[in-house]
Coordinates of C-alpha atoms in Angstrom, one line a residue:
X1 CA -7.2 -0.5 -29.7
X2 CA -3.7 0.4 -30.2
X3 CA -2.9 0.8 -26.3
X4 CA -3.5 -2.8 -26.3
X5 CA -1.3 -3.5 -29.1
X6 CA 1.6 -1.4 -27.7
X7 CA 1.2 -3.4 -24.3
X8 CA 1.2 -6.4 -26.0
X9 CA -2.5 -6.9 -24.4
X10 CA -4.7 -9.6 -26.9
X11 CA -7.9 -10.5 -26.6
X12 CA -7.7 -13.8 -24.6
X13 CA -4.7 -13.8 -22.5
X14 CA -2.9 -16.4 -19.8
X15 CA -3.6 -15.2 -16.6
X16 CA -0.8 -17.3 -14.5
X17 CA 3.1 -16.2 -15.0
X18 CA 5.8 -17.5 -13.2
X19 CA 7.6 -14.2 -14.1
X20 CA 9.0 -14.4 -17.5
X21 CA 6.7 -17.8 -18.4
X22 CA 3.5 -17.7 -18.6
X23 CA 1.8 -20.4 -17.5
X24 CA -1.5 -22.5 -18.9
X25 CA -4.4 -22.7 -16.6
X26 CA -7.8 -25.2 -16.7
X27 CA -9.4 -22.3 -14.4
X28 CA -12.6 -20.4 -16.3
X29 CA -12.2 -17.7 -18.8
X30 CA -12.4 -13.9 -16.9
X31 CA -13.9 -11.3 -19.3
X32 CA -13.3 -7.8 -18.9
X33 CA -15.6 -5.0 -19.9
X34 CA -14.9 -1.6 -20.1
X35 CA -17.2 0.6 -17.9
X36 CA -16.5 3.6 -20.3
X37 CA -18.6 2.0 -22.9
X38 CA -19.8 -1.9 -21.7
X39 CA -17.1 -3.3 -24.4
X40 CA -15.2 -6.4 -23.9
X41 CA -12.1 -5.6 -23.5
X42 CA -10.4 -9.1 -23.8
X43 CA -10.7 -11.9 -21.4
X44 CA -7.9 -14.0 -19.1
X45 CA -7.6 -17.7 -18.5
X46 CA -7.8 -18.0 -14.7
X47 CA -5.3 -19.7 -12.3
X48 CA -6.1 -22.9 -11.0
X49 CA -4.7 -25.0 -8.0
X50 CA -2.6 -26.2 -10.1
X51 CA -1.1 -23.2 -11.8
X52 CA -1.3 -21.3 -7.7
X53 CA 1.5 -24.2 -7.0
X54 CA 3.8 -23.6 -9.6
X55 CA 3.5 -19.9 -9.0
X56 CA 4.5 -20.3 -5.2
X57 CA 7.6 -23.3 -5.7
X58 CA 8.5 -20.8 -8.4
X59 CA 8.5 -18.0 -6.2
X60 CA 10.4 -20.4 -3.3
X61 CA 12.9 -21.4 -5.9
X62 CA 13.8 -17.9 -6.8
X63 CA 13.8 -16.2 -3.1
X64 CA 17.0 -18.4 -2.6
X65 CA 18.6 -17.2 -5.0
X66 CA 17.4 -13.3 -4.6
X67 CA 17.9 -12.5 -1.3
X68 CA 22.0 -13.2 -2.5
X69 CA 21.8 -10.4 -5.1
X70 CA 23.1 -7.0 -3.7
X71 CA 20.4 -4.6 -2.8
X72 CA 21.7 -2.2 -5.1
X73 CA 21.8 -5.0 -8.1
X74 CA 18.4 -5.5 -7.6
X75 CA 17.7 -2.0 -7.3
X76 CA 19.4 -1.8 -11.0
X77 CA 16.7 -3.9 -12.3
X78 CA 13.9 -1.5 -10.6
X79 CA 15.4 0.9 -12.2
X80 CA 15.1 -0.5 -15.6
X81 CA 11.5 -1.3 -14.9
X82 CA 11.3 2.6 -14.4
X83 CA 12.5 3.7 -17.4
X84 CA 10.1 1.1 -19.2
X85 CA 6.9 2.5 -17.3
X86 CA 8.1 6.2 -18.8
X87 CA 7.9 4.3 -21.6
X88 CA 4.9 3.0 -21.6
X89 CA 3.2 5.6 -19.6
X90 CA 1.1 6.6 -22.3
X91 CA -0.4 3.4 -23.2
X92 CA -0.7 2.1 -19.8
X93 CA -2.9 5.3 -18.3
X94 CA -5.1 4.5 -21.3
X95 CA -5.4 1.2 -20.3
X96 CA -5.8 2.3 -16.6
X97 CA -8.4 4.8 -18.0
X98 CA -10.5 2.2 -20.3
X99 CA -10.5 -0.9 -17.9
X100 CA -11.2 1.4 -14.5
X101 CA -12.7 4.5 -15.6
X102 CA -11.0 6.4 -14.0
X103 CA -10.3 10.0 -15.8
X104 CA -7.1 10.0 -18.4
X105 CA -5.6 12.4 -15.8
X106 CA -5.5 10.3 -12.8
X107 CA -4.8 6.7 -15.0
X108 CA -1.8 8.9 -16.2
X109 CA -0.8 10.0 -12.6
X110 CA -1.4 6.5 -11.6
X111 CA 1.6 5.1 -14.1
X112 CA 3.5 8.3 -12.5
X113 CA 3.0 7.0 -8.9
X114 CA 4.8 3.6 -10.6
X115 CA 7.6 5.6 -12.1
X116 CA 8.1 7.5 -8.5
X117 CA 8.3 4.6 -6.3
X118 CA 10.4 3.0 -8.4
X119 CA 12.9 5.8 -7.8
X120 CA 12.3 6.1 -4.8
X121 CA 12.8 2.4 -4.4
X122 CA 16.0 2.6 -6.1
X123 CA 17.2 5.4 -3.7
X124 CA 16.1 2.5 -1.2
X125 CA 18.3 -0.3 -2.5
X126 CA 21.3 2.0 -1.3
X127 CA 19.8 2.6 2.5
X128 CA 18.8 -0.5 3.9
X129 CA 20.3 0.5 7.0
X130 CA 20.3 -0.7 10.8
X131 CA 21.3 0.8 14.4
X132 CA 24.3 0.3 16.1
X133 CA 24.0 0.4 20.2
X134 CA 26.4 0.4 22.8
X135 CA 26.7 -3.2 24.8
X136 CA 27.3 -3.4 28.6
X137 CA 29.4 -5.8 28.2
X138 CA 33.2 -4.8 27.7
X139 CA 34.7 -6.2 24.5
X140 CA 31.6 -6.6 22.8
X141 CA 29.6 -5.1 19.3
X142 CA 25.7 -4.9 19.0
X143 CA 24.0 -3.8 16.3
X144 CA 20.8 -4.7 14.2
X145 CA 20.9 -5.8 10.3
X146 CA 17.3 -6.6 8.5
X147 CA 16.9 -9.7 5.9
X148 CA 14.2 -9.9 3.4
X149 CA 11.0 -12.0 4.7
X150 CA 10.6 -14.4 1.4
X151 CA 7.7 -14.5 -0.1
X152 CA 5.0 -11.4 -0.1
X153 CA 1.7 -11.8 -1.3
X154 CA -0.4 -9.0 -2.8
X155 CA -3.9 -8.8 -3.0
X156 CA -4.5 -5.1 -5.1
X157 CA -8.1 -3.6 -5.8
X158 CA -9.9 -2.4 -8.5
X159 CA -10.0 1.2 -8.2
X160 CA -5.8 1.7 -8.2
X161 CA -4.9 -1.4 -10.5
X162 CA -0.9 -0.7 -11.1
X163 CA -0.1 1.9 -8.8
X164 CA -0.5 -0.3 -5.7
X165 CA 0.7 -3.3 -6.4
X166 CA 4.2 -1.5 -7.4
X167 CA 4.0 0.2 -3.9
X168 CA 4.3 -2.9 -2.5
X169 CA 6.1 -5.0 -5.3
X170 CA 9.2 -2.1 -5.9
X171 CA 10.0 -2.1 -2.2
X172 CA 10.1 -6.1 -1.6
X173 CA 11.9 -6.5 -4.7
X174 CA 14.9 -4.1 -3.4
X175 CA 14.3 -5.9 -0.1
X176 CA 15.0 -9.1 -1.6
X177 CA 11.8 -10.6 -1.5
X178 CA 9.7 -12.3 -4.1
X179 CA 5.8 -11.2 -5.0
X180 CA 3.1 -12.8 -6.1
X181 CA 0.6 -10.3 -6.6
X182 CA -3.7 -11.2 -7.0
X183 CA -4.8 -8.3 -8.6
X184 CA -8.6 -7.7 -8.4
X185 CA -11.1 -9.7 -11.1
X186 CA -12.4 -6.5 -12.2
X187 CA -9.3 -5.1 -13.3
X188 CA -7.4 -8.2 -14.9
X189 CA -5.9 -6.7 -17.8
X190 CA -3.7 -4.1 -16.2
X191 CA -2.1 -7.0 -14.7
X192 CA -0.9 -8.6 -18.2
X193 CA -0.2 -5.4 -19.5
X194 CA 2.4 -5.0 -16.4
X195 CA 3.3 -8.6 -15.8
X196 CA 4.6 -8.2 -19.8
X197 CA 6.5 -5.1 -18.9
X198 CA 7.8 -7.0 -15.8
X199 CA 9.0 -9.4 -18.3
X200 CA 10.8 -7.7 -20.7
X201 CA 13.1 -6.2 -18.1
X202 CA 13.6 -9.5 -16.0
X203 CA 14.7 -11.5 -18.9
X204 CA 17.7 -9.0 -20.1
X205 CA 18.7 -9.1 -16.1
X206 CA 18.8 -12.8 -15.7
X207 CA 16.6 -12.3 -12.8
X208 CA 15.6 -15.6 -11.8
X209 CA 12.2 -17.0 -12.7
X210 CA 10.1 -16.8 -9.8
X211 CA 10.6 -13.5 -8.4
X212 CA 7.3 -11.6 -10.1
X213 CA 4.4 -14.5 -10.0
X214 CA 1.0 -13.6 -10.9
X215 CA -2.0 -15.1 -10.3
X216 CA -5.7 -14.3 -12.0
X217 CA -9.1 -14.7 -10.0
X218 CA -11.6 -14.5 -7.9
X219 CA -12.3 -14.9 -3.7
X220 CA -10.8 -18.3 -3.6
X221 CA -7.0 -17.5 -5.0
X222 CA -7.2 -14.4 -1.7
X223 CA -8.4 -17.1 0.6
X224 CA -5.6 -19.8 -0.7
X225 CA -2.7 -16.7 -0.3
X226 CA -4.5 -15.9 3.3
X227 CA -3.7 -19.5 4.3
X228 CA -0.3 -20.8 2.7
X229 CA 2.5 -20.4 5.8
X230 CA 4.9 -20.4 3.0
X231 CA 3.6 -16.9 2.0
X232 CA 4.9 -14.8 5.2
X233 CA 3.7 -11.3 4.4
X234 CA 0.0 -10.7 2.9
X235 CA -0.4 -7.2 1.6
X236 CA -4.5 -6.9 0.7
X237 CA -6.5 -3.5 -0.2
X238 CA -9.5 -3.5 -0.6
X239 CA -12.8 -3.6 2.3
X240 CA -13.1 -3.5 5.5
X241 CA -14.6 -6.8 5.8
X242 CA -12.0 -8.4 3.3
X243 CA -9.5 -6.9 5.6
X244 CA -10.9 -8.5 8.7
X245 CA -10.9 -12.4 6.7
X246 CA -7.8 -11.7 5.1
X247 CA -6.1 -10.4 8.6
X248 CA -7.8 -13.2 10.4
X249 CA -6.2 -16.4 8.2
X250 CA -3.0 -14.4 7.9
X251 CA -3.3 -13.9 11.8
X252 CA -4.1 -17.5 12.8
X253 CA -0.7 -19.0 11.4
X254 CA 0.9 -16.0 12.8
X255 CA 1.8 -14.4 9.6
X256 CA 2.1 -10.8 9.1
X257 CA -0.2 -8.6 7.2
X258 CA -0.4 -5.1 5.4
X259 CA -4.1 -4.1 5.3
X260 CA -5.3 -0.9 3.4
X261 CA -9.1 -0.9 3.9
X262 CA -11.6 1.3 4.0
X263 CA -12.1 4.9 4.4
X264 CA -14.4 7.5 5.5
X265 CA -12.2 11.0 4.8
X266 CA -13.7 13.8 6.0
X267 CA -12.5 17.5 5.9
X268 CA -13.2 20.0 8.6
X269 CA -13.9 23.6 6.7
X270 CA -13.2 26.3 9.3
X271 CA -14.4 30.0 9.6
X272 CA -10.7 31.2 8.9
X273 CA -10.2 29.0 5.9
X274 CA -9.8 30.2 2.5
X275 CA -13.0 29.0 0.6
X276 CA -11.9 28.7 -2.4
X277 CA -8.9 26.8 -2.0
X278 CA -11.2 24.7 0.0
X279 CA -13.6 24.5 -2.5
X280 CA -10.8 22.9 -5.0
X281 CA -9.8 20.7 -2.6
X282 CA -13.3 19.5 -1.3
X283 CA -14.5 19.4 -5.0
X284 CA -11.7 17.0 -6.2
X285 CA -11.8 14.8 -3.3
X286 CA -15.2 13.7 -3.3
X287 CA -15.3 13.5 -7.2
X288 CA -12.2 12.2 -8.3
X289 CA -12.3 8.7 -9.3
X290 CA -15.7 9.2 -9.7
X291 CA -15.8 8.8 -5.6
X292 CA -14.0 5.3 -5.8
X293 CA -10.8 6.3 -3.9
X294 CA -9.9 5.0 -0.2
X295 CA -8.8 8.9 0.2
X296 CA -12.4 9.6 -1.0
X297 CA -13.8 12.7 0.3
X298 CA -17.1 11.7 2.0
X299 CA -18.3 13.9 4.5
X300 CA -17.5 18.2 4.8
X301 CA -17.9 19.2 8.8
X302 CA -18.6 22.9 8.3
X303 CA -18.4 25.7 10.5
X304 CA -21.7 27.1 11.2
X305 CA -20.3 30.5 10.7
X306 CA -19.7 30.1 6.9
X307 CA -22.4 26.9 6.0
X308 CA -24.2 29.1 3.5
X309 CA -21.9 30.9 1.8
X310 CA -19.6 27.7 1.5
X311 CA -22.5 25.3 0.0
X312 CA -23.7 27.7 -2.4
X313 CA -20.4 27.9 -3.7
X314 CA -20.2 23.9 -4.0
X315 CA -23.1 23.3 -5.3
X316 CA -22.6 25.7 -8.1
X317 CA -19.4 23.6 -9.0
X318 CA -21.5 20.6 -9.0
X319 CA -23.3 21.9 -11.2
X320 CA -20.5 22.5 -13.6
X321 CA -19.0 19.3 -13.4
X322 CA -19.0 17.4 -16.8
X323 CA -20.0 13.6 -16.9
X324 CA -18.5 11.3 -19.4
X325 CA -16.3 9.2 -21.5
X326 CA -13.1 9.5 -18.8
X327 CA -10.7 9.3 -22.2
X328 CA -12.0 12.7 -23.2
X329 CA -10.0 14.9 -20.8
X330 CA -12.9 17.6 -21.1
X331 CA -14.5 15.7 -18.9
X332 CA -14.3 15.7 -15.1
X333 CA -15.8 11.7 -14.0
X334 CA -16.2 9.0 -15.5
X335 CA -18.3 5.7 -14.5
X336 CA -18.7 3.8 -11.7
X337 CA -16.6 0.3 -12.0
X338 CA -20.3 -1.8 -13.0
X339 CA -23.8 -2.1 -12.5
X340 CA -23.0 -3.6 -9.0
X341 CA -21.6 -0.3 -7.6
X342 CA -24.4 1.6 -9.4
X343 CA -26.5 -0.6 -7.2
X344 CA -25.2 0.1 -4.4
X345 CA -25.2 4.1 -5.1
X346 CA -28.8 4.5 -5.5
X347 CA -29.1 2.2 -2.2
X348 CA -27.0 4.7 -0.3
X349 CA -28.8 7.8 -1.6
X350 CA -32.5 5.9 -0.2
X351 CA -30.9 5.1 2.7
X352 CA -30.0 8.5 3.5
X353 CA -33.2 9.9 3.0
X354 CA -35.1 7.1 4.8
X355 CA -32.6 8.8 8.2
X356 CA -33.7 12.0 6.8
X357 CA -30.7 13.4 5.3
X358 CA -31.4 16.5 2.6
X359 CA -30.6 16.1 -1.1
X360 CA -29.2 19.5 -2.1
X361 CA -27.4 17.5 -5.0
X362 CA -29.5 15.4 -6.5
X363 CA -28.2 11.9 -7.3
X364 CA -29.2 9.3 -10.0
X365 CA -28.2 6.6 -12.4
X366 CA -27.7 8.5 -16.5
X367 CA -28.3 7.1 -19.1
X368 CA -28.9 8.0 -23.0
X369 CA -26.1 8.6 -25.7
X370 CA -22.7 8.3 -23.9
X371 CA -23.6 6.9 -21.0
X372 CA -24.4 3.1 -22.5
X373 CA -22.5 1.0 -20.5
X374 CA -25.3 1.8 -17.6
X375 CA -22.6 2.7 -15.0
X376 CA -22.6 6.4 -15.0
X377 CA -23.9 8.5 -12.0
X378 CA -25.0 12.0 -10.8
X379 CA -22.2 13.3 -8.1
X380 CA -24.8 14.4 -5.2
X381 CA -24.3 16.2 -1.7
X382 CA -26.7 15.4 1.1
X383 CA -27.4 17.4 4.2
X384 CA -26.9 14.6 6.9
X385 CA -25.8 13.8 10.5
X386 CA -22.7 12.0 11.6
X387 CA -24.7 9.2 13.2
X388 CA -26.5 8.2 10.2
X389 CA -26.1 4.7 10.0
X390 CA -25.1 5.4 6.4
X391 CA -22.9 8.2 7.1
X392 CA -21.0 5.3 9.0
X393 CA -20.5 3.4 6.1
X394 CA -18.3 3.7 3.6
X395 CA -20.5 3.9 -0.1
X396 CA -17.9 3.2 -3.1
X397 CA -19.3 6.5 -4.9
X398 CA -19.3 9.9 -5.0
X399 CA -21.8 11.0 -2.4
X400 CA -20.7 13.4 0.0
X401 CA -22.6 14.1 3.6
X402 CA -22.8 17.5 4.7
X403 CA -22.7 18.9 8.5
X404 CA -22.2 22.2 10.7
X405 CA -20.0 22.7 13.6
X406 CA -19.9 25.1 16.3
X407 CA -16.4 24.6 18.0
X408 CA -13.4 23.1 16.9
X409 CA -13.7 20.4 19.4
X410 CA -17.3 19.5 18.0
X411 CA -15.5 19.3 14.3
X412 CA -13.0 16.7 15.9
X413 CA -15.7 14.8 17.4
X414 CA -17.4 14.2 14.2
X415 CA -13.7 13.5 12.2
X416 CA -13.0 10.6 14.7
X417 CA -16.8 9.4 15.2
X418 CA -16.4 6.6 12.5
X419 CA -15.2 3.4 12.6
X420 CA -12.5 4.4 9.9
X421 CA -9.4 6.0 9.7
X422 CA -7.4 6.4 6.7
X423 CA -7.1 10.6 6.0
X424 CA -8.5 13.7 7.0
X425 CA -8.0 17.2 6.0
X426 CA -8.9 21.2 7.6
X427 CA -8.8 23.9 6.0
X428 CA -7.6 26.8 8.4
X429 CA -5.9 30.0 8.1
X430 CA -5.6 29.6 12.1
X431 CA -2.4 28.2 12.8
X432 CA -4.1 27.1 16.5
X433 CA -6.6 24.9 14.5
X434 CA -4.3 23.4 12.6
X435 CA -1.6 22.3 15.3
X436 CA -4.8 21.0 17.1
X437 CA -6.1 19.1 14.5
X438 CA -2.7 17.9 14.3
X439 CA -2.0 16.8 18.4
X440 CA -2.3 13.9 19.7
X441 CA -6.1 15.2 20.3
X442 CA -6.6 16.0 17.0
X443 CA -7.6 13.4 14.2
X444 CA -6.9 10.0 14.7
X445 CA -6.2 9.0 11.3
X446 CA -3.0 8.1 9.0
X447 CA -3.1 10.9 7.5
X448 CA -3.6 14.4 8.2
X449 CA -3.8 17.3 6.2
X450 CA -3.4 21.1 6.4
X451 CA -5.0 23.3 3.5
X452 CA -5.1 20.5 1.1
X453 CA -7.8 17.6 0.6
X454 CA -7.6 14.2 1.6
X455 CA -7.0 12.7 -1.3
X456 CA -3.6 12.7 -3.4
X457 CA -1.2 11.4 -1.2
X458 CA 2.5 11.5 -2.2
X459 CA 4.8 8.4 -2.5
X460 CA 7.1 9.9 -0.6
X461 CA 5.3 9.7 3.0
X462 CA 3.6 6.3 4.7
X463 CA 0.2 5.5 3.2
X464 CA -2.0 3.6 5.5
X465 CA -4.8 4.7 8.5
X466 CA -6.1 3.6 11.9
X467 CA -8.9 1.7 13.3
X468 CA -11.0 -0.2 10.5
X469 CA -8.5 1.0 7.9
X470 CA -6.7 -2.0 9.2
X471 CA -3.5 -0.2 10.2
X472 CA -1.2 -1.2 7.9
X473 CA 1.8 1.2 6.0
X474 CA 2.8 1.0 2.5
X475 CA 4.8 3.7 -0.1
X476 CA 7.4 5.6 1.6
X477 CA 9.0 6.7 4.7
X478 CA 10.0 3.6 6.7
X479 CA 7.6 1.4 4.9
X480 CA 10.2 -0.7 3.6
X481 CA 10.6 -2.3 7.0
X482 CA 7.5 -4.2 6.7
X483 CA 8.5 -6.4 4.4
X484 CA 11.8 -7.4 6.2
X485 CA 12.5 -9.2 9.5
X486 CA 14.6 -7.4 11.9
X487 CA 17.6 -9.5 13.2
X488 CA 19.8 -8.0 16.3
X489 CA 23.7 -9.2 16.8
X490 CA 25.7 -9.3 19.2
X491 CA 29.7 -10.0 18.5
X492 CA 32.1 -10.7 21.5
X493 CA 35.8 -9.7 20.5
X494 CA 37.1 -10.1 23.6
X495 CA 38.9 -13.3 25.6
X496 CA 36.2 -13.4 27.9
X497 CA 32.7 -14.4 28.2
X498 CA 30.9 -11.8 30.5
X499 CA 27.2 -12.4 31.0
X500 CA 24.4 -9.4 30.5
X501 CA 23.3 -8.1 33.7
X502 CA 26.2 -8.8 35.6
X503 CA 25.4 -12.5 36.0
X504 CA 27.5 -14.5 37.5
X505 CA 28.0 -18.5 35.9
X506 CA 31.4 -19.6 37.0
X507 CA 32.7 -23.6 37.1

């Protein structure tokens, strides 16, 4: 496949770099099969203990010599990493495309989300500002300066294999930190293709070897990250309950954590909105990705007052939506990642019936020319209440619950009645809706929308949510400060020595 070749992606590939050296690994060969079509992609070696070690010293080596660099030197090299991914863009949303499944569309915005964060990262290398207060004391400066942490750790998922990871990666690097970055098992090969594009800059920079590790594998290399005190930021996405171990070893050595988890996006639809805007942005969210976003649209809270006219016009889209190869951009979704989540799919859909929720979509697995690889699925829409046990649940897949309203304060009451909180959306041509579903008594997610879906953030504003999301912020805004430690001085320039709060300790 020639977006392999232009990546420089081969068929059996190292799966341990120290940045610019890759590394040889006894750990067991990781295939990779393409959900498009069940094709092996090509495999990875994965890390072992030992290769995990030389990864970290590496990383420990480098951070001392890193943190010296001028932000805006290292925001030079991010830069140039920018200009690679424009490069490359092509290629590397195929790649995104082939090894995900995601359409050829969002695998190309994916790569853009890369290219924007590193600008706005290199904006960032210029700004990495602190506060200046006023001391009591006479004589006397006090102001706050930030220093990069060391070591962060990344732990990306399947379903945004770059675009993640350089959320995270393009900020610490700028910050003066080091990564090491465990991208999911499903997804391995998007990590060589950028590790090798990672290189190329690094080594015209001189950046020193060390500050870009990555590791290939499974549970065990997340658990060893989790653990190691000499790793004092963990940034994971992924599940809630991966969240909760990875948050609880990070936790118990008193490191500090980033966790994007799960989701369970829901959009109110009011009586004053504009249906067809809503319609696009209801549609898109709860297909897109084939329903394997965190920003997922999975549940429509509906007023009562426009129920009927609003589902008939969904579920004529449904039935326009075109299923297939996600590399064919006449197509609207593509597979599920494997079998496993088509598993899990068809579970969710009998579970929902068995609470007696109503199928107005019909689901299913497809199969039959095109759909080989056995991990395609039917987009469905249930009629369902908010307390389903289900409906609690976040399902990786593109099923989306259904439920009236009555008053605005009923619509809340379902939006914040999960245990999840990532985004949320209402469509509303009443401006009193919308600042309400924006208040402090409005939704109590991350992310809040007016007139748009939930899905399809910008890099530009925090990304992260409440509750089981786990809390944690990533992209833009004042994310940056996460990965740096906050350090307040105080300089006496006088030819005394006062005490804060008027204390008196004379001799």
């Amino acid at each position: 496949m020639l977006f392999l070749q232009q990546l420089n992606v081969h068929a059996q590939n190292e799966g341990t770099s120290t940045g610019t050296k890759w590394i040889s690994s006894q750990g067991e060969e990781l295939s990779s099969y393409s959900p498009v079509d069940g094709k092996l992609i090509g495999s990875v070696r994965t890390t072992d203990k030992v290769g995990y070690e030389a990864v970290v010293q590496a990383a420990q080596g480098a951070f001392a010599e890193w943190r010296k660099w001028p932000a805006p030197r290292r925001g030079e090299v991010v830069r140039q990493i920018g200009e690679v991914l424009r490069e490359k863009k092509q290629p590397l949303g195929e790649l995104v495309s082939y090894e995900m499944g995601k359409s050829l569309q969002e695998g190309l915005g994916e790569v853009q989300e890369m290219i924007d964060i590193c600008d706005f990262a290199v904006g960032l290398s210029r700004q990495l500002h602190g506060l200046t207060m006023h001391s009591e004391r006479p004589g006397h400066r006090m102001y706050e300066q930030w220093h990069p942490l060391g070591i962060v750790g990344i732990i990306s998922a399947f379903n945004f294999p770059v675009a993640v990871w350089s959320w995270n990666t393009m900020l610490a690097w700028v910050c003066g930190d080091v990564c090491i970055w465990k991208p999911s098992e499903k997804t391995p090969l998007c990590s060589i293709a950028c590790q090798n594009i990672i290189t190329e800059v690094f080594a015209r920079n001189g950046v020193p070897e060390g500050v870009c590790g990555l590791v290939n594998g499974g549970r065990e290399l997340g658990e060893w990250m989790s653990a190691d005190a000499r790793i004092p930021l963990v940034s994971a996405t992924g599940s809630t309950r991966m969240g909760k171990a990875v948050g609880a070893a990070v936790g118990s050595r008193l490191g500090r954590s980033i966790l994007e988890l799960g989701g369970n996006n829901a959009i109110i639809i009011s009586k004053d909105a504009d249906l067809d805007m809503a319609l696009i942005g209801a549609l898109f969210g709860a297909v897109g990705t084939a329903g394997q976003r965190c920003t997922t649209t999975r549940r429509l809270i509906i007023h009562k007052d426009v129920y009927e006219q609003f589902t008939g016009k969904l579920v004529k889209a449904y039935g326009q939506l075109r299923i297939g190869n996600p590399l064919d951009q006449h197509n609207h979704v593509g597979p599920l990642i494997d079998k496993d989540a088509v598993t899990s799919y068809l579970a969710a859909i009998e579970k929902c019936k068995a609470e007696g929720g109503k199928f107005i979509v019909e689901g299913g697995a497809l199969e039959g020319d095109g759909f080989e690889s056995g991990c395609y699925v039917k987009p469905c829409v249930a009629e369902a209440s908010n307390s389903f046990q289900i409906v609690q649940h976040e399902t990786f897949a593109p099923i989306l619950y259904l439920m009236k309203y009555d008053t605005i304060e009923e619509a809340l009451s379902y939006q914040n009645g999960v245990p999840q909180g990532l985004s949320s959306a209402i469509m509303t041509l009443n401006l009193r809706e919308a600042e309400q579903f924006l208040s402090a008594a409005g939704s109590d997610c991350g992310i809040a929308n007016v007139n748009i879906g939930t899905s399809g953030a910008e890099i530009g504003g925090a990304f992260g949510g409440e509750k089981e999301t786990g809390g944690g912020r990533e992209s833009g805004s004042d994310a940056w400060k996460a990965y740096m430690r906050r350090q307040t001085n105080t300089i006496n320039y006088s030819n005394s020595l006062p005490l804060a709060q008027g204390i008196k300790f004379d001799l």
